[in-house]
Amino acid sequence: LVGAILGSIIGYVLRELLPILDLGVKIGLSPVTVDLHLFDLTFGMQVKITLASIMGLLATFLLLDIK
């Protein structure tokens, strides 16, 4: 998880120099709102999987030698 997060951060920072690192897919649920008259609840979640995050995840596996 840490490798994917670090890879995403590096990809975000370097996206101007290497735009291919920021290519990815968004997976998730669009926001759903429930009105309960007293208050509103909004639920939703999205995850963007980029090339940089996958590279960071693989680098973590190689560095930690996870099998």
PDB file of C-alpha atoms in Angstrom, residues 4-61:
ATOM      1  CA  ALA A   4       1.337   2.465  -4.383  1.00  0.00           C
ATOM      2  CA  ILE A   5       0.843   5.730  -2.490  1.00  0.00           C
ATOM      3  CA  LEU A   6       4.464   6.814  -2.979  1.00  0.00           C
ATOM      4  CA  GLY A   7       4.285   5.856  -6.653  1.00  0.00           C
ATOM      5  CA  SER A   8       1.131   7.943  -7.066  1.00  0.00           C
ATOM      6  CA  ILE A   9       2.774  10.936  -5.411  1.00  0.00           C
ATOM      7  CA  ILE A  10       5.874  10.622  -7.594  1.00  0.00           C
ATOM      8  CA  GLY A  11       3.700  10.249 -10.699  1.00  0.00           C
ATOM      9  CA  TYR A  12       1.698  13.337  -9.741  1.00  0.00           C
ATOM     10  CA  VAL A  13       4.846  15.411  -9.208  1.00  0.00           C
ATOM     11  CA  LEU A  14       6.502  14.225 -12.436  1.00  0.00           C
ATOM     12  CA  ARG A  15       3.381  14.300 -14.628  1.00  0.00           C
ATOM     13  CA  GLU A  16       4.584  17.409 -16.480  1.00  0.00           C
ATOM     14  CA  LEU A  17       7.900  15.764 -17.430  1.00  0.00           C
ATOM     15  CA  LEU A  18       6.580  12.230 -18.000  1.00  0.00           C
ATOM     16  CA  PRO A  19       2.825  12.344 -18.700  1.00  0.00           C
ATOM     17  CA  ILE A  20       2.712   8.560 -19.172  1.00  0.00           C
ATOM     18  CA  LEU A  21       3.181   8.099 -15.400  1.00  0.00           C
ATOM     19  CA  ASP A  22      -0.186   9.764 -14.764  1.00  0.00           C
ATOM     20  CA  LEU A  23      -2.136   7.493 -17.127  1.00  0.00           C
ATOM     21  CA  GLY A  24      -4.615   5.397 -15.260  1.00  0.00           C
ATOM     22  CA  VAL A  25      -8.114   4.152 -14.618  1.00  0.00           C
ATOM     23  CA  LYS A  26     -10.655   5.427 -12.086  1.00  0.00           C
ATOM     24  CA  ILE A  27     -12.645   2.731 -10.340  1.00  0.00           C
ATOM     25  CA  GLY A  28     -15.377   3.406  -7.843  1.00  0.00           C
ATOM     26  CA  LEU A  29     -18.883   4.413  -6.967  1.00  0.00           C
ATOM     27  CA  SER A  30     -20.400   7.747  -7.859  1.00  0.00           C
ATOM     28  CA  PRO A  31     -21.739   9.749  -4.910  1.00  0.00           C
ATOM     29  CA  VAL A  32     -25.152   8.723  -3.560  1.00  0.00           C
ATOM     30  CA  THR A  33     -27.061  11.149  -1.340  1.00  0.00           C
ATOM     31  CA  VAL A  34     -29.661  10.093   1.225  1.00  0.00           C
ATOM     32  CA  ASP A  35     -31.938  12.861   2.525  1.00  0.00           C
ATOM     33  CA  LEU A  36     -33.149  12.064   6.058  1.00  0.00           C
ATOM     34  CA  HIS A  37     -34.883  15.456   6.568  1.00  0.00           C
ATOM     35  CA  LEU A  38     -32.746  16.092   9.649  1.00  0.00           C
ATOM     36  CA  PHE A  39     -29.465  15.739   7.756  1.00  0.00           C
ATOM     37  CA  ASP A  40     -28.111  14.476   4.432  1.00  0.00           C
ATOM     38  CA  LEU A  41     -25.693  11.590   4.032  1.00  0.00           C
ATOM     39  CA  THR A  42     -23.458  11.303   0.981  1.00  0.00           C
ATOM     40  CA  PHE A  43     -21.557   8.108   0.188  1.00  0.00           C
ATOM     41  CA  GLY A  44     -19.026   7.561  -2.564  1.00  0.00           C
ATOM     42  CA  MET A  45     -15.529   6.319  -3.265  1.00  0.00           C
ATOM     43  CA  GLN A  46     -13.073   6.413  -6.168  1.00  0.00           C
ATOM     44  CA  VAL A  47      -9.613   4.970  -6.635  1.00  0.00           C
ATOM     45  CA  LYS A  48      -7.318   6.006  -9.476  1.00  0.00           C
ATOM     46  CA  ILE A  49      -4.832   3.320 -10.438  1.00  0.00           C
ATOM     47  CA  THR A  50      -1.971   4.855 -12.423  1.00  0.00           C
ATOM     48  CA  LEU A  51       1.128   3.473 -14.065  1.00  0.00           C
ATOM     49  CA  ALA A  52       3.248   5.204 -11.416  1.00  0.00           C
ATOM     50  CA  SER A  53       1.297   3.602  -8.562  1.00  0.00           C
ATOM     51  CA  ILE A  54       1.742   0.148 -10.105  1.00  0.00           C
ATOM     52  CA  MET A  55       5.468   0.809 -10.531  1.00  0.00           C
ATOM     53  CA  GLY A  56       5.702   1.922  -6.892  1.00  0.00           C
ATOM     54  CA  LEU A  57       3.890  -1.204  -5.751  1.00  0.00           C
ATOM     55  CA  LEU A  58       6.216  -3.445  -7.773  1.00  0.00           C
ATOM     56  CA  ALA A  59       9.280  -1.586  -6.456  1.00  0.00           C
ATOM     57  CA  THR A  60       8.074  -2.176  -2.901  1.00  0.00           C
ATOM     58  CA  PHE A  61       7.646  -5.893  -3.555  1.00  0.00           C
TER      59      PHE A  61
END
